[in-house]
Coordinates of C-alpha atoms in Angstrom, one line a residue:
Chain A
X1 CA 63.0 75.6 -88.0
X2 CA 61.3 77.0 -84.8
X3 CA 59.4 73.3 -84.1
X4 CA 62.9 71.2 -83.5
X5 CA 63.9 73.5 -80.4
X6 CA 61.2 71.9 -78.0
X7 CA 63.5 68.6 -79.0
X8 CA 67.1 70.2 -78.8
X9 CA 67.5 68.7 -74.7
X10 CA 66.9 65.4 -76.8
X11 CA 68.8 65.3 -79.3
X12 CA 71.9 66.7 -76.9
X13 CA 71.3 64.1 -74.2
X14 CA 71.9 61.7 -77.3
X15 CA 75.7 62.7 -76.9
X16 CA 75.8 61.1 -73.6
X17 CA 75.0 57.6 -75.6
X18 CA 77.9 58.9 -78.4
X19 CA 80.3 59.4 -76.0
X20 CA 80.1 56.6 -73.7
X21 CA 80.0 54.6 -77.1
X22 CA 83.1 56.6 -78.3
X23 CA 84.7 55.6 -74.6
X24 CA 84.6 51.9 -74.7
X25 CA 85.3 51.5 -78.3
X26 CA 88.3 53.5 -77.7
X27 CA 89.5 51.8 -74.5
X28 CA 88.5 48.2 -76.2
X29 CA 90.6 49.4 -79.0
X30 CA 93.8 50.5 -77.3
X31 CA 94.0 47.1 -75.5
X32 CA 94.1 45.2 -79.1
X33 CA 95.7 47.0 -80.5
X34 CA 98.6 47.1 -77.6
X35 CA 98.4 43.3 -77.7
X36 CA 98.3 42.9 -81.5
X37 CA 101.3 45.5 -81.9
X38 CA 103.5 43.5 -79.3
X39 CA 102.7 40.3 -81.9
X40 CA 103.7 42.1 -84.7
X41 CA 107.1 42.9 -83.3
X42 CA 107.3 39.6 -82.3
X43 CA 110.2 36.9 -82.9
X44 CA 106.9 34.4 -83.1
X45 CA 106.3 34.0 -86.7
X46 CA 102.9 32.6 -86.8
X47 CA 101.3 35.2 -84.4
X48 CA 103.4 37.8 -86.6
X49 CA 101.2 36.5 -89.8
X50 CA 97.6 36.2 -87.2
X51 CA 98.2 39.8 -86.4
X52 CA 99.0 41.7 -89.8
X53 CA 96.6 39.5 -91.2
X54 CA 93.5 41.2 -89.0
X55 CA 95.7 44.2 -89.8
X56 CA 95.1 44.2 -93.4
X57 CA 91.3 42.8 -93.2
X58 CA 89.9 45.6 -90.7
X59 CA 92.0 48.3 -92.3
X60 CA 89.5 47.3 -95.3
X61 CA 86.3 46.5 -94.4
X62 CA 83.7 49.2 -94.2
X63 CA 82.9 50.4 -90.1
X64 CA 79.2 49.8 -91.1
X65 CA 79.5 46.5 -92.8
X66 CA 81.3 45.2 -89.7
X67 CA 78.9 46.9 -87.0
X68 CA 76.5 44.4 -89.2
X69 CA 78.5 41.4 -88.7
X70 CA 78.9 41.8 -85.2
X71 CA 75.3 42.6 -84.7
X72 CA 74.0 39.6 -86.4
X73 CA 76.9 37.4 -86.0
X74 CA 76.6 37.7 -82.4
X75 CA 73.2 37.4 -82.2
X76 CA 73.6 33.7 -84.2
X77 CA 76.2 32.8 -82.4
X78 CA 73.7 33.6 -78.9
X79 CA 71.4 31.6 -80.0
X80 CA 73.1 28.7 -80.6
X81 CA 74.6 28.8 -77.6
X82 CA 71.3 29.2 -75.9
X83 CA 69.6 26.3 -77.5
X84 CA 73.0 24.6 -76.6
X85 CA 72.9 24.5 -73.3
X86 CA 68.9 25.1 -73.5
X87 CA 68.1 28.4 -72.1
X88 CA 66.0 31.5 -73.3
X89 CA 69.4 33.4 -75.5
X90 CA 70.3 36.8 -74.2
X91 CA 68.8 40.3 -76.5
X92 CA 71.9 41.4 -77.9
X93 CA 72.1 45.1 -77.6
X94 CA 73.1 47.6 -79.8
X95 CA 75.1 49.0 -77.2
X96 CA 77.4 45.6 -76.9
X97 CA 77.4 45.5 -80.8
X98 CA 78.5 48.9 -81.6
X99 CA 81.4 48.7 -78.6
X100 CA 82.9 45.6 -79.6
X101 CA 82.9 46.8 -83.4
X102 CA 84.9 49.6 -82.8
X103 CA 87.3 48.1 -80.6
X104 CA 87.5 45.1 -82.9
X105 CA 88.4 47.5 -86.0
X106 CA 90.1 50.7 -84.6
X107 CA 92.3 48.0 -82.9
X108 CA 94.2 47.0 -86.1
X109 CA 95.0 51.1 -86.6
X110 CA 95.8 51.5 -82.5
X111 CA 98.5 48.0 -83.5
X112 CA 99.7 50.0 -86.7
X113 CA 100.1 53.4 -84.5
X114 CA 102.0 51.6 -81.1
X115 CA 104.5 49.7 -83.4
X116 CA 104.8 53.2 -85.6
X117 CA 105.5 54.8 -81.9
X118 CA 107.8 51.8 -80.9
X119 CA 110.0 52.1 -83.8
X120 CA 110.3 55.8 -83.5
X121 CA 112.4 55.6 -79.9
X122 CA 115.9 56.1 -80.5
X123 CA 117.8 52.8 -79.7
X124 CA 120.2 54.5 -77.8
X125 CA 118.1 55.4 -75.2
X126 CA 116.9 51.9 -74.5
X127 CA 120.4 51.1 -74.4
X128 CA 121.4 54.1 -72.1
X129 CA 118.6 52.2 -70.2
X130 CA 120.4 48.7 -70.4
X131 CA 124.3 50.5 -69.7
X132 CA 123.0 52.1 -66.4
X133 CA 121.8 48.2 -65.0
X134 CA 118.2 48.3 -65.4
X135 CA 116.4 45.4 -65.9
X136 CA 114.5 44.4 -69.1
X137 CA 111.0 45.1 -67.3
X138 CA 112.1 48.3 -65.8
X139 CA 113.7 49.1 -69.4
X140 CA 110.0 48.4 -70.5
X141 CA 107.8 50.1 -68.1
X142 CA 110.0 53.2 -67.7
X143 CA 111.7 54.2 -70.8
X144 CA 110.0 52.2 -73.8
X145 CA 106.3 52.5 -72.4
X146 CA 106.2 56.6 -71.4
X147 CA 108.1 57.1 -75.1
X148 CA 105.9 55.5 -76.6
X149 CA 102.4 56.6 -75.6
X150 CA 104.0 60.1 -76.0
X151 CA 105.0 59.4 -79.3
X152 CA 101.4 57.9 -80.6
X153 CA 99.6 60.8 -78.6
X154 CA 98.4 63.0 -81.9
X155 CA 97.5 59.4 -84.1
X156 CA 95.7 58.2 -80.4
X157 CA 94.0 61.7 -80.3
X158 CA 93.2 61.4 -84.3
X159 CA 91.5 58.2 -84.2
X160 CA 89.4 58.9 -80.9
X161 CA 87.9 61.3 -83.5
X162 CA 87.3 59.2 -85.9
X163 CA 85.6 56.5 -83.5
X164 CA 83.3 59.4 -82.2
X165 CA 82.2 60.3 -85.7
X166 CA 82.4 56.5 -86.8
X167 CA 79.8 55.9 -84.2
X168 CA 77.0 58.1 -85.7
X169 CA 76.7 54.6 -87.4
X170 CA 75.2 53.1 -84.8
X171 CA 72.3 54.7 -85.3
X172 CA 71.4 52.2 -87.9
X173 CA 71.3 49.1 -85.6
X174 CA 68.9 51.4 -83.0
X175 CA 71.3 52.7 -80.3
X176 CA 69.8 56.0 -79.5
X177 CA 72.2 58.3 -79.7
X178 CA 72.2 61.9 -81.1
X179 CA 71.8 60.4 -85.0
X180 CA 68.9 58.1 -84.3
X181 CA 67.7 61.1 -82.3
X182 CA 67.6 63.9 -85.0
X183 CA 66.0 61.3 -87.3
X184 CA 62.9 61.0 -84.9
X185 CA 62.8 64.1 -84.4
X186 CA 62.9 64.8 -88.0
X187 CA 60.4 62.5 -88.4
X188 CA 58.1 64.2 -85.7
X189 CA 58.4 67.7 -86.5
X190 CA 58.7 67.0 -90.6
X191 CA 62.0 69.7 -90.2
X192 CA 65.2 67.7 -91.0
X193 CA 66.6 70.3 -92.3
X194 CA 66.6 71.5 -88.2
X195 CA 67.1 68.4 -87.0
X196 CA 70.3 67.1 -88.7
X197 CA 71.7 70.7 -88.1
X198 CA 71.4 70.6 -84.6
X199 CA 73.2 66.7 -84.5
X200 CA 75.9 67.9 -87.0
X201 CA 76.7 70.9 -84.3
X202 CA 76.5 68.8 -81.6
X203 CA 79.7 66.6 -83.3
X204 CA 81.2 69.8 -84.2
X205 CA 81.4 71.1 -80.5
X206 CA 82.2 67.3 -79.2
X207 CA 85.0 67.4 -81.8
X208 CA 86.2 71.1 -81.1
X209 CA 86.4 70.0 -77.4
X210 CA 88.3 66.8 -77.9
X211 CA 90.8 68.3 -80.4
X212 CA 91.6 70.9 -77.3
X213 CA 92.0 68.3 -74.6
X214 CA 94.5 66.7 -76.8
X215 CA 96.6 69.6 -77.2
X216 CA 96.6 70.2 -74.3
X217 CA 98.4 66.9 -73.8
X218 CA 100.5 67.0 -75.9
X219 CA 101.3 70.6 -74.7
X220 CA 102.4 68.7 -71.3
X221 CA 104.4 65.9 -73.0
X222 CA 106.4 67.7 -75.1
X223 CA 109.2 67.5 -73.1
X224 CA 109.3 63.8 -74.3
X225 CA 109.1 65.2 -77.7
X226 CA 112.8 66.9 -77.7
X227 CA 113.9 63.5 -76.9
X228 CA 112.4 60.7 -78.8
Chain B
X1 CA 73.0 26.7 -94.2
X2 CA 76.0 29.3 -94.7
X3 CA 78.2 27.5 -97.2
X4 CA 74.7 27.4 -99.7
X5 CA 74.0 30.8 -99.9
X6 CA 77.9 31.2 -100.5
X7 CA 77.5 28.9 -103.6
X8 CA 74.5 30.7 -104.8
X9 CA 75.0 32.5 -108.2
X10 CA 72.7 35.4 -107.5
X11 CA 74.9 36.3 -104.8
X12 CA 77.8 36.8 -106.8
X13 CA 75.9 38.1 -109.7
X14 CA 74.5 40.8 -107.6
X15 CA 78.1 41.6 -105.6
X16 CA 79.2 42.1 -108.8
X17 CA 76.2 44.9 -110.0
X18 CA 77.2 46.4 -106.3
X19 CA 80.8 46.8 -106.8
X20 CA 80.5 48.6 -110.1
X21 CA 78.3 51.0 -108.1
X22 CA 81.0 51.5 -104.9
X23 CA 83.8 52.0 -107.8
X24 CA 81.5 54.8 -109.5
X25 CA 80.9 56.5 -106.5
X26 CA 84.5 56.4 -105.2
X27 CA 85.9 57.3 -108.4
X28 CA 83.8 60.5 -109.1
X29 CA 84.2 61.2 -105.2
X30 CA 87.5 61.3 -104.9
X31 CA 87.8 63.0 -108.8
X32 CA 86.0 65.8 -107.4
X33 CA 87.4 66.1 -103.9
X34 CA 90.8 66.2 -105.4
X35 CA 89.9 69.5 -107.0
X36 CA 88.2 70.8 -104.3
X37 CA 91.1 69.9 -101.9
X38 CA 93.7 70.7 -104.3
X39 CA 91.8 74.7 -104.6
X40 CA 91.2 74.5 -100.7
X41 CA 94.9 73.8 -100.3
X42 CA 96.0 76.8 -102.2
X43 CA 93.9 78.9 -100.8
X44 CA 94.8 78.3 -97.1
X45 CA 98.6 78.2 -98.0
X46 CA 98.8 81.1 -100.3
X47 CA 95.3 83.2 -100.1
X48 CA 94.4 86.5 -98.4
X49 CA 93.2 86.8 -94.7
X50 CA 89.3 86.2 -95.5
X51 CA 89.8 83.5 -97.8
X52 CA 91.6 81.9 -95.6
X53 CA 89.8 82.1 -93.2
X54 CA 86.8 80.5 -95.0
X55 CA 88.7 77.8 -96.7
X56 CA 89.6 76.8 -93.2
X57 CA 86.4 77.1 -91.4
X58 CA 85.3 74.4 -94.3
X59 CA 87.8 72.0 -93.7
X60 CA 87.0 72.3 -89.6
X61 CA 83.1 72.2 -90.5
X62 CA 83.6 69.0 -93.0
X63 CA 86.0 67.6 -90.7
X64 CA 83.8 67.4 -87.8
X65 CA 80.6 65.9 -89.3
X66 CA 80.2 62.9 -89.6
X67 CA 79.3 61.5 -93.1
X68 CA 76.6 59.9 -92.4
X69 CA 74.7 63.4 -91.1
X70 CA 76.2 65.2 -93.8
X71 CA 74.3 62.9 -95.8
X72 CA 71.0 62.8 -94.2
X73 CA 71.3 66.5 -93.8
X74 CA 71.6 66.8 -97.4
X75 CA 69.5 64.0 -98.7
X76 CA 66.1 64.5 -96.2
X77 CA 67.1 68.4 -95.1
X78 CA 68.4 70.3 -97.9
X79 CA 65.1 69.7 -99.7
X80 CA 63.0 70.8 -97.1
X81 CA 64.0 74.7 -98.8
X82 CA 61.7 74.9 -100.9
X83 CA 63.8 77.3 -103.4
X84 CA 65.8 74.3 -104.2
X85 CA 63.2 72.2 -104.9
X86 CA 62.7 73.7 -108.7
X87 CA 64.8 74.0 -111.6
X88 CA 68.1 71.5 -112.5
X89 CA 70.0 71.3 -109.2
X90 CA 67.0 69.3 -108.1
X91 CA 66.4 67.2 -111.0
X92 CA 70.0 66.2 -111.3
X93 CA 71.4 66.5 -107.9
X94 CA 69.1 66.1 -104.7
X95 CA 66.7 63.8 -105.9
X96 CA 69.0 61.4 -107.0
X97 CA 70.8 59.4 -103.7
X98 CA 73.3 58.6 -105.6
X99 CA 73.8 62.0 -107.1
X100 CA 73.6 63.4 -103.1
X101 CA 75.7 61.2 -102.5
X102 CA 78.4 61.6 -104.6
X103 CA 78.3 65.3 -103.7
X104 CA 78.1 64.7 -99.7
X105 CA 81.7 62.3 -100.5
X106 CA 83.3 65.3 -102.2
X107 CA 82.6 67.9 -100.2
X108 CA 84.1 65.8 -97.1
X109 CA 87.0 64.3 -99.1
X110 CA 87.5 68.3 -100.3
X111 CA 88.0 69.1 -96.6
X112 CA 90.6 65.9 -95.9
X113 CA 92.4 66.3 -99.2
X114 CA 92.9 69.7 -98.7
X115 CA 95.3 69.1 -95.8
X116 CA 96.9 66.2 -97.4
X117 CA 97.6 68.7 -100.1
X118 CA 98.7 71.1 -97.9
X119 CA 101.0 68.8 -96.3
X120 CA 102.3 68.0 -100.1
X121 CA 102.8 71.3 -101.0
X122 CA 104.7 72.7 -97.6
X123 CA 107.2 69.8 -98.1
X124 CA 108.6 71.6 -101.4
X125 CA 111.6 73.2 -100.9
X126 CA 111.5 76.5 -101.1
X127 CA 114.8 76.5 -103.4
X128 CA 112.6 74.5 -106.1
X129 CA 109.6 77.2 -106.1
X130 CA 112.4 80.3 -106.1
X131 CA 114.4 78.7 -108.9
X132 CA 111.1 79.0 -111.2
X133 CA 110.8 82.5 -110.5
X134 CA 114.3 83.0 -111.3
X135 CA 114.2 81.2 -114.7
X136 CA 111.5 84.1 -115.3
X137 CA 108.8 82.0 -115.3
X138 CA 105.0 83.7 -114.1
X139 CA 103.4 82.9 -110.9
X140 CA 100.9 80.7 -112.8
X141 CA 103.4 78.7 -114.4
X142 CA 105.1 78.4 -111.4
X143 CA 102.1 76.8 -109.9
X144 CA 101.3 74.6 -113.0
X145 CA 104.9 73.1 -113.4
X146 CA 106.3 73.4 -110.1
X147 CA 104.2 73.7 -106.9
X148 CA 101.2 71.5 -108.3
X149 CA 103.0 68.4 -109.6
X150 CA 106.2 68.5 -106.9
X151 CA 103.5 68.6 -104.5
X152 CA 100.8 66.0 -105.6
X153 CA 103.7 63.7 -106.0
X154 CA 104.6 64.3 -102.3
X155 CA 101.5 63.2 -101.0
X156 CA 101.0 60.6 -103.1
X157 CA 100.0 57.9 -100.0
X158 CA 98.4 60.2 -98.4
X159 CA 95.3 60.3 -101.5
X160 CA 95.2 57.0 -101.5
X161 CA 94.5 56.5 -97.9
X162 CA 91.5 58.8 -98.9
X163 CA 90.7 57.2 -101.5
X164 CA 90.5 54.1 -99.3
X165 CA 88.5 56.0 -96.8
X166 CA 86.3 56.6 -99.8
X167 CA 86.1 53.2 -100.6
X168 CA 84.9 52.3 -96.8
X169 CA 82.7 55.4 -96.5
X170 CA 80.8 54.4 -99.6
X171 CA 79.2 51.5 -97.5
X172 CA 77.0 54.9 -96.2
X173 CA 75.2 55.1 -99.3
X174 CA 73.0 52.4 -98.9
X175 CA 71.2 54.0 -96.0
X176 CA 69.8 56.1 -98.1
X177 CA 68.9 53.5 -100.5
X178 CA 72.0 53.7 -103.5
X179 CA 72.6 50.1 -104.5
X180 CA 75.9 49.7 -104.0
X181 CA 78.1 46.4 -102.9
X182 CA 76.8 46.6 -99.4
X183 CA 73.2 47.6 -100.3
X184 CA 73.5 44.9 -102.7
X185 CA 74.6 42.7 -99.8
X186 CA 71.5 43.8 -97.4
X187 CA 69.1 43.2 -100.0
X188 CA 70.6 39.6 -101.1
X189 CA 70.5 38.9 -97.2
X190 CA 66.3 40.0 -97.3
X191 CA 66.4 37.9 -99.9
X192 CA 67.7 34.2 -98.9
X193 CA 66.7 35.0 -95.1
X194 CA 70.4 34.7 -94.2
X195 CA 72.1 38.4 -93.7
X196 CA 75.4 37.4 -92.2
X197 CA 76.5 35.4 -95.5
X198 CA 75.7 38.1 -97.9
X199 CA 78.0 40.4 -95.9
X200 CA 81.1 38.5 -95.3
X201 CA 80.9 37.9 -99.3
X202 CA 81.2 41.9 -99.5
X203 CA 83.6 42.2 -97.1
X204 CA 86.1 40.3 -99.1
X205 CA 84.8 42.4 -101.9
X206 CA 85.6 45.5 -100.4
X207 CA 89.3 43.6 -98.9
X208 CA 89.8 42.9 -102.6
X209 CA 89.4 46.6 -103.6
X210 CA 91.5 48.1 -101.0
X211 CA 94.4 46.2 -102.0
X212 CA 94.0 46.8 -105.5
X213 CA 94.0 50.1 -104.2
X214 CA 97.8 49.5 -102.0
X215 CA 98.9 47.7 -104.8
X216 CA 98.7 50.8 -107.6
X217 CA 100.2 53.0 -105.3
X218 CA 103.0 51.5 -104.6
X219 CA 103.3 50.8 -108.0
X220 CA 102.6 54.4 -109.3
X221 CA 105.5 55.5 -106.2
X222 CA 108.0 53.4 -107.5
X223 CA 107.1 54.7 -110.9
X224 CA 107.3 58.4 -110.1
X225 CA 110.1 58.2 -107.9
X226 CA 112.4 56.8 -110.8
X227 CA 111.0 59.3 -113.0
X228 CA 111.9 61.8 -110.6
X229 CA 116.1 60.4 -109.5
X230 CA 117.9 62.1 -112.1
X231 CA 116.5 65.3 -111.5
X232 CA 117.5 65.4 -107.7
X233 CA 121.0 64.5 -108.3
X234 CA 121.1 67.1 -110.9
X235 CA 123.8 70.1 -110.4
X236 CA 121.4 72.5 -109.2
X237 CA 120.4 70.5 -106.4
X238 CA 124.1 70.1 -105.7
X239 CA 124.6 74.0 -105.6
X240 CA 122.2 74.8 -103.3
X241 CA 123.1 72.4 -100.8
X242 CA 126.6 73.4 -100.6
X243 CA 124.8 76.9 -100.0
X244 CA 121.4 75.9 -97.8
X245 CA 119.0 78.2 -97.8
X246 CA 116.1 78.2 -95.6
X247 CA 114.2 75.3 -95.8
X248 CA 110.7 73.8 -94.4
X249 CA 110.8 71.1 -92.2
X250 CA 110.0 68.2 -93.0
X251 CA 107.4 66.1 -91.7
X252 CA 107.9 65.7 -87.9
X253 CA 107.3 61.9 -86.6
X254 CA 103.5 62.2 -85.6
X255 CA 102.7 63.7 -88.7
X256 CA 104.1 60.7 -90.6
X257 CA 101.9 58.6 -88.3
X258 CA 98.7 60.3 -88.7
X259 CA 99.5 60.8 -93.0
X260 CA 100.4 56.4 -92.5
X261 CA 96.7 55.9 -91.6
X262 CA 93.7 55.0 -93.7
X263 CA 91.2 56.8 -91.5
X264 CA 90.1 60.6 -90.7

């Protein structure tokens, strides 16, 4: 046990990589899925069928079959490109992989949890909205908008969680982060046992932290709560 | 080229061995993390203060780890005690990955089902549960015909989404070498020196099971919830709305957004 403490400042600076991981799979994630839930509502029937189509397919496929695709899909799709227009192709990191995989897949449950959150405002305010001369855009940016990011707060919160522990995954491709850190050092000192302890805690206090900023957030919106 | 490897038979031979191994593991998992969740769900809802307590340190502890250093943890820790490397929890359990495995889905399906359970069994209404104890009946048959199937039934979707989960998660196992329909994938892709093919082929594998998956649920829903009309309309359930008596609420709207999702 005693030899993984020289290595703990290691495997803890790993959660720097998680959690910038974490952040721009999340932020990548809410965009999509914004976009893909405004489809789905949609009078538009073929970007209706485009969007619950991707719904359906990354609802199903396993995060670490996909981090796969992306990872070598990408780094196909580089090279032809490179010998295309007949340059040296670009490294694709694990980094860029492991970002655009989560953002690619949580974005079909971010779609699910905005239209959820859409259809959960009460018509009648929208049309209180609409009887005291509004405009559509205002109706949109200052009634249906706040509701519903209030409304998908606790999913939002829930599937930040997931991405962070989803992105222990990454760890397979090489991004260095606390999973691929532990591992070395379990290699190193021959102590997993220490090792993985010391990355499991390290999620457990990132999660225990998250969990309390959220709320907290929903502790300040819930006077939207009464309402919608 | 792409389209060959896709017309390869081996490739479909060996998705095929690697599915049979994903449906083992998910099976057993979610078997065993149904009883684990269903005893973790009783405990938390009607067990003492220490119990409690434990059952929900568990569910916080298997919650917050991900699966993939629970496994490690188990499957290149646990065996560094060397107490545990003797006698038939070893031979049968940690030196098998899939045997680890299996165990490392349970225990974190035990923690997820146990508040889907939970959820299930606080949406009874406390009429149901006080009308078995006024027919005379014990607490343990209360449980076994009342609170237990009233409240699996209620959280019907809410299994399956981890069962679905389980489905996904199992993709884990290969990493420590199980053979299952993505292993089987990786090592096809080794194999014809083309790894993007293999994958795609298991990904509409694993698309495949999900909806199988949807597709009995709703099924089994519709099923249960004819089974279960006449009994709601029954008199009973007439008389004690005319005379309400205090009931739980029911879930709020976030809660039915987080239960409609097949993550954790």
């Amino acid at each position: 046990m005693l030899a993984t403490l020289p290595f703990l400042g290691y495997i803890v600076e790993g959660l720097m990589v998680t959690v910038g991981a974490t952040l721009v799979g999340f932020a990548g994630a809410l965009l999509i899925g914004a976009t893909l839930s405004t489809l789905i509502v949609g009078s538009n029937t073929l970007p209706r069928y485009v969007a619950s189509g991707y719904v359906t397919v990354f609802r199903a496929l396993p995060e670490l079959l996909f981090v796969f695709i992306v990872y070598y899909g990408l780094d196909i799709a580089m090279r032809a490109l490179a010998a295309r227009i007949g340059i040296a192709p670009l490294e694709i990191s694990p980094f860029a992989a492991v970002t655009i995989a989560l953002a690619m897949q949580f974005a079909a449950y971010c779609a699910e949890i905005f239209r959820d959150a859409r259809t959960a405002i009460p018509g009648g305010l929208i049309e209180a909205g609409e009887a005291i001369g509004l405009s559509g855009t205002k109706v949109r940016t200052r009634i249906v908008l706040p509701l519903m990011f209030i409304n998908a707060t606790p999913a939002l919160g829930n599937i930040f969680l997931v991405i962070l522990k989803v992105s222990a995954l990454a760890s397979v491709i090489g991004l260095e982060e606390v999973t691929r850190r532990a591992k070395v050092v379990a290699g190193t000192t021959k102590e997993p046992f220490g090792a993985f302890a010391v990355a499991g805690i390290c999620f457990l206090i990132v999660t225990a932290l998250a969990t309390a900023l959220q709320h907290y957030i929903e502790r300040r919106t819930t006077f939207g709560r009464s309402v919608a | 080229m792409m389209s060959d490897v896709f017309l390869m038979p081996d490739l479909w031979l060996g998705m095929l061995r690697g599915v049979r191994v994903t449906i083992a593991i998910t099976i057993l998992s979610a078997v065993l993390g149904l009883i684990g969740g269903i005893v973790l769900a009783l405990i938390i809802q009607f067990g003492g203060t220490t119990a409690r307590w434990f059952a929900r340190t568990y569910v916080f502890f298997f919650r917050g780890v991900p699966l993939l250093i629970l496994l490690y943890f188990l499957y290149f820790g646990v065996p560094q005690i060397s107490l545990l490397r003797h006698g038939p929890l070893w031979t049968y359990l940690f030196s098998s990955p899939f045997a680890t495995c299996v165990l490392a889905f349970s225990l974190n399906n035990a923690a997820y089902l146990a508040e889907v359970v939970r959820g299930g069994i606080r949406a009874i209404k406390p009429g149901e549960i006080e009308a078995g104890h006024a027919l005379g009946l014990s607490s343990r048959k209360v449980l076994q015909r009342i609170v237990l199937p009233l409240g699996l039934r209620n959280c019907l979707s809410g299994i399956a989404n981890e069962v679905i989960f389980t489905i996904k998660a199992s993709a884990v196992a290969s990493i420590i070498t199980v053979r299952d329909l993505f292993g089987e994938a990786q090592r096809i892709g080794t194999l014809f020196s083309d790894n993007l093919t293999p994958l795609i082929a298991a990904g509409i594998f694993y698309v495949i099971l999900v909806q199988i998956v949807e597709w009995g649920t709703r099924f089994l829903r519709a099923y249960m919830h004819g089974v279960s009309k006449p009994v709601s309309n029954s008199v009973l359930d007439r008389g004690s709305r005319t005379a309400p008596i205090s009931q739980e609420p029911s879930l709020t709207e976030s809660q039915a957004i987080r239960t409609s999702l097949h993550v954790k």
